[in-house]
mmCIF file of N, CA and C in Angstrom:
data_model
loop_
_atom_site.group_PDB
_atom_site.id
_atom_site.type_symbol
_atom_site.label_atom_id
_atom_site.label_comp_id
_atom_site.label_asym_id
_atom_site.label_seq_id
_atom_site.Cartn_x
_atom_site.Cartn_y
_atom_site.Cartn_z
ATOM 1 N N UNK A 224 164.675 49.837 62.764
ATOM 2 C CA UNK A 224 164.512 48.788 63.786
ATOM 3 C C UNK A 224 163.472 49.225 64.829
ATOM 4 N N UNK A 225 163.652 50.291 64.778
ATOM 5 C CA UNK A 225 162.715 50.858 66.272
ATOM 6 C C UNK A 225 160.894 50.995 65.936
ATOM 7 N N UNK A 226 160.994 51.296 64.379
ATOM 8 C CA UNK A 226 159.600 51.051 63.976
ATOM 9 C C UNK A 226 159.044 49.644 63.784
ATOM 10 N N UNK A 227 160.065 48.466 63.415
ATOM 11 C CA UNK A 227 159.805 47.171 63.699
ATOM 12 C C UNK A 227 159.475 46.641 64.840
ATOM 13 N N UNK A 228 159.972 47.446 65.716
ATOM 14 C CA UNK A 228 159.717 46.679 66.993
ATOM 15 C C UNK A 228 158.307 47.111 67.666
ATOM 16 N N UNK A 229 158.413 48.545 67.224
ATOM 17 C CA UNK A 229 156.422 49.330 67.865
ATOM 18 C C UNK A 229 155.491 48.701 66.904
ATOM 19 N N UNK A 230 155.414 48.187 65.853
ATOM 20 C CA UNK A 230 154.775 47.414 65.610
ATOM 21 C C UNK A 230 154.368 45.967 65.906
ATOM 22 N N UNK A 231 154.777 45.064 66.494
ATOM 23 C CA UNK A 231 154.243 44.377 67.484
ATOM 24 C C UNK A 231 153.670 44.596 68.725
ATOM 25 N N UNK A 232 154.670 45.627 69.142
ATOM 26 C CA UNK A 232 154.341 46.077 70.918
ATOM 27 C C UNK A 232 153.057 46.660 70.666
ATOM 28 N N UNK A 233 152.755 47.397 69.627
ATOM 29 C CA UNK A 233 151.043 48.093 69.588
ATOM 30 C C UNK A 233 149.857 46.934 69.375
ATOM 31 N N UNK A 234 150.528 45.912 68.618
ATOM 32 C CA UNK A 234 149.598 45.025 68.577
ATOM 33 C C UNK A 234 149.207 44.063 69.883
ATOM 34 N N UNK A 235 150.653 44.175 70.443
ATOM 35 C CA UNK A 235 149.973 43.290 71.897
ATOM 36 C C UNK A 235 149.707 44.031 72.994
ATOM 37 N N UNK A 236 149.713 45.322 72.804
ATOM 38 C CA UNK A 236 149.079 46.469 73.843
ATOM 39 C C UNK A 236 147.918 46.071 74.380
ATOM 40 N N UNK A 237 146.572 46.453 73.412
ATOM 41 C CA UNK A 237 145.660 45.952 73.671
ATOM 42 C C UNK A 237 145.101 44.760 73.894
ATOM 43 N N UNK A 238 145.864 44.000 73.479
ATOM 44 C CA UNK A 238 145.606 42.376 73.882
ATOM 45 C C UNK A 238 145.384 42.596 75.385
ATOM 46 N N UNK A 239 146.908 42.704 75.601
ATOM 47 C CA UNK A 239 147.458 42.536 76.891
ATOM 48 C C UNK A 239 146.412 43.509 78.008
ATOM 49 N N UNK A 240 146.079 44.720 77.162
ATOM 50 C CA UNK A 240 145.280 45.354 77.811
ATOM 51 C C UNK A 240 143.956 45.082 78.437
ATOM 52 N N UNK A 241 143.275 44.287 77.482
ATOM 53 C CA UNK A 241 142.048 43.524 77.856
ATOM 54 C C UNK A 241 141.746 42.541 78.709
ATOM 55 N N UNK A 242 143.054 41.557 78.211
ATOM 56 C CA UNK A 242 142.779 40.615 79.595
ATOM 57 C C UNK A 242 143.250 41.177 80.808
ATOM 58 N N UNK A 243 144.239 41.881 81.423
ATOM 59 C CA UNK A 243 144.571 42.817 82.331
ATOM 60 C C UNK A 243 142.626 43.403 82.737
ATOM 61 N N UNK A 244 142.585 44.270 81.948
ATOM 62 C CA UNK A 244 140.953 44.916 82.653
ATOM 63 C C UNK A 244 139.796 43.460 82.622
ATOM 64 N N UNK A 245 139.856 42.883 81.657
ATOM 65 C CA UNK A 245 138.723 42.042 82.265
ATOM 66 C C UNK A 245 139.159 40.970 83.150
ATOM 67 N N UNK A 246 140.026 40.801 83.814
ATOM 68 C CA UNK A 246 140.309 40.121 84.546
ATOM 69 C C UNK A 246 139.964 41.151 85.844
ATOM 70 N N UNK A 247 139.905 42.342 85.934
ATOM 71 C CA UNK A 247 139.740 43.054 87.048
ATOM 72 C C UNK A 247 137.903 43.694 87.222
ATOM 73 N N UNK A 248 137.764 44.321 86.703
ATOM 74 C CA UNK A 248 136.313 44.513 86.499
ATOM 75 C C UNK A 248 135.593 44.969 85.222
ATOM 76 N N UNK A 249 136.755 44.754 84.195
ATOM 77 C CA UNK A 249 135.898 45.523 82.907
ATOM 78 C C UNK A 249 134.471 44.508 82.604
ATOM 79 N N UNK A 250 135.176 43.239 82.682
ATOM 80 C CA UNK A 250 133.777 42.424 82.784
ATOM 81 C C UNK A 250 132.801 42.613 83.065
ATOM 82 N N UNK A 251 132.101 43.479 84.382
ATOM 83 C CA UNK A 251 131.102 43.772 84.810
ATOM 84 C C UNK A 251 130.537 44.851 83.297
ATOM 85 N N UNK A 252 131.549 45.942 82.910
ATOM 86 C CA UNK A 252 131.405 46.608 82.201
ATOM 87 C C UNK A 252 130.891 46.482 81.005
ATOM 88 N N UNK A 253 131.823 45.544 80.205
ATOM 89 C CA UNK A 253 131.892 44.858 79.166
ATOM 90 C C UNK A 253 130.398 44.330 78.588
ATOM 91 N N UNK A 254 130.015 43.284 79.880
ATOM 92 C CA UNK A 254 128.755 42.461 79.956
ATOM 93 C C UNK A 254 127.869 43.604 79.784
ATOM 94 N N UNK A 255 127.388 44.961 79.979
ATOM 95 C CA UNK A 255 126.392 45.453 80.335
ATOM 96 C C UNK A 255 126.515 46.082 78.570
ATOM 97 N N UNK A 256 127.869 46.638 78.035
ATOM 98 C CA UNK A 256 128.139 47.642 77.216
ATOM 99 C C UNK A 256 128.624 46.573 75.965
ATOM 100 N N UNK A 257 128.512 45.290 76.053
ATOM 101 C CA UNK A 257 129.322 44.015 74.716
ATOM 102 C C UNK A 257 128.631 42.890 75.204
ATOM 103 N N UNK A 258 127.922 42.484 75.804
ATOM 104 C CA UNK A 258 127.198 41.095 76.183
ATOM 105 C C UNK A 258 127.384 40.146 75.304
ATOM 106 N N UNK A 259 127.478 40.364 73.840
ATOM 107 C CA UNK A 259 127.275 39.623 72.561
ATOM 108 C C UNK A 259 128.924 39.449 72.683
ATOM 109 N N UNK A 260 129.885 40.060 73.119
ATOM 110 C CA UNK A 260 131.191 39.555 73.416
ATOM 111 C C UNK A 260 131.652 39.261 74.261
ATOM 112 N N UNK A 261 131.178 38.842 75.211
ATOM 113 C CA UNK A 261 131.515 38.751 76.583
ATOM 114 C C UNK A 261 130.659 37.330 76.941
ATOM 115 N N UNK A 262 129.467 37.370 76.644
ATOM 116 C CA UNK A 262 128.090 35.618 76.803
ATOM 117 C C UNK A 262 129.356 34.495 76.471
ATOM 118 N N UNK A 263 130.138 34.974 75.529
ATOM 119 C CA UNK A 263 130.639 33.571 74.876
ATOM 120 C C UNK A 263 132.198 33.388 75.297
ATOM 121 N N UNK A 264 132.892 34.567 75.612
ATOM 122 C CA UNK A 264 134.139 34.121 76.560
ATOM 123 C C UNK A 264 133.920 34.350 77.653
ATOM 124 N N UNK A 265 133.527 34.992 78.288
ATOM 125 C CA UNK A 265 133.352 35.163 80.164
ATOM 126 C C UNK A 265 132.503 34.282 80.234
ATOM 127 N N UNK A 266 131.603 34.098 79.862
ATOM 128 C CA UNK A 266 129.780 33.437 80.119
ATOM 129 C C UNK A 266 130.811 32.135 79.770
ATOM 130 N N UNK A 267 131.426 31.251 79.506
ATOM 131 C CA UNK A 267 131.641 30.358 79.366
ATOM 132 C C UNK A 267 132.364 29.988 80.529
ATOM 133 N N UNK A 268 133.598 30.869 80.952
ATOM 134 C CA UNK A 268 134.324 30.418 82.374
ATOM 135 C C UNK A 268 133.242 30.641 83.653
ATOM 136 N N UNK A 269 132.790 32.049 83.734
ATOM 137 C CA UNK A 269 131.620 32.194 84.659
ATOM 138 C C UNK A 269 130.628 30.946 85.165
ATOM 139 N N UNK A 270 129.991 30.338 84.021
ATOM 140 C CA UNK A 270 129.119 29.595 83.998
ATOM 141 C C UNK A 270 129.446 28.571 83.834
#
């Protein structure tokens, strides 16, 4: 059971992780270091 359950929680780690930082400043980051991932979801609310 306990390995059933870390298998979701790892998968929404990083989810959860990303919007958490780009909601704070990874964006700035992101944009400079992923632009090609970032133009089309940030660049869309941004702009």
């Amino acid at each position: 059971m306990c390995i059933v359950q870390l298998i979701p929680f790892y998968m929404l780690l990083p989810v959860c992780i990303r919007i958490a930082l780009q909601l704070s400043f990874l964006p700035l980051l992101q944009s400079v270091l992923f632009p090609p991932l970032i133009i089309p979801l940030d660049g869309s609310k941004s702009r």
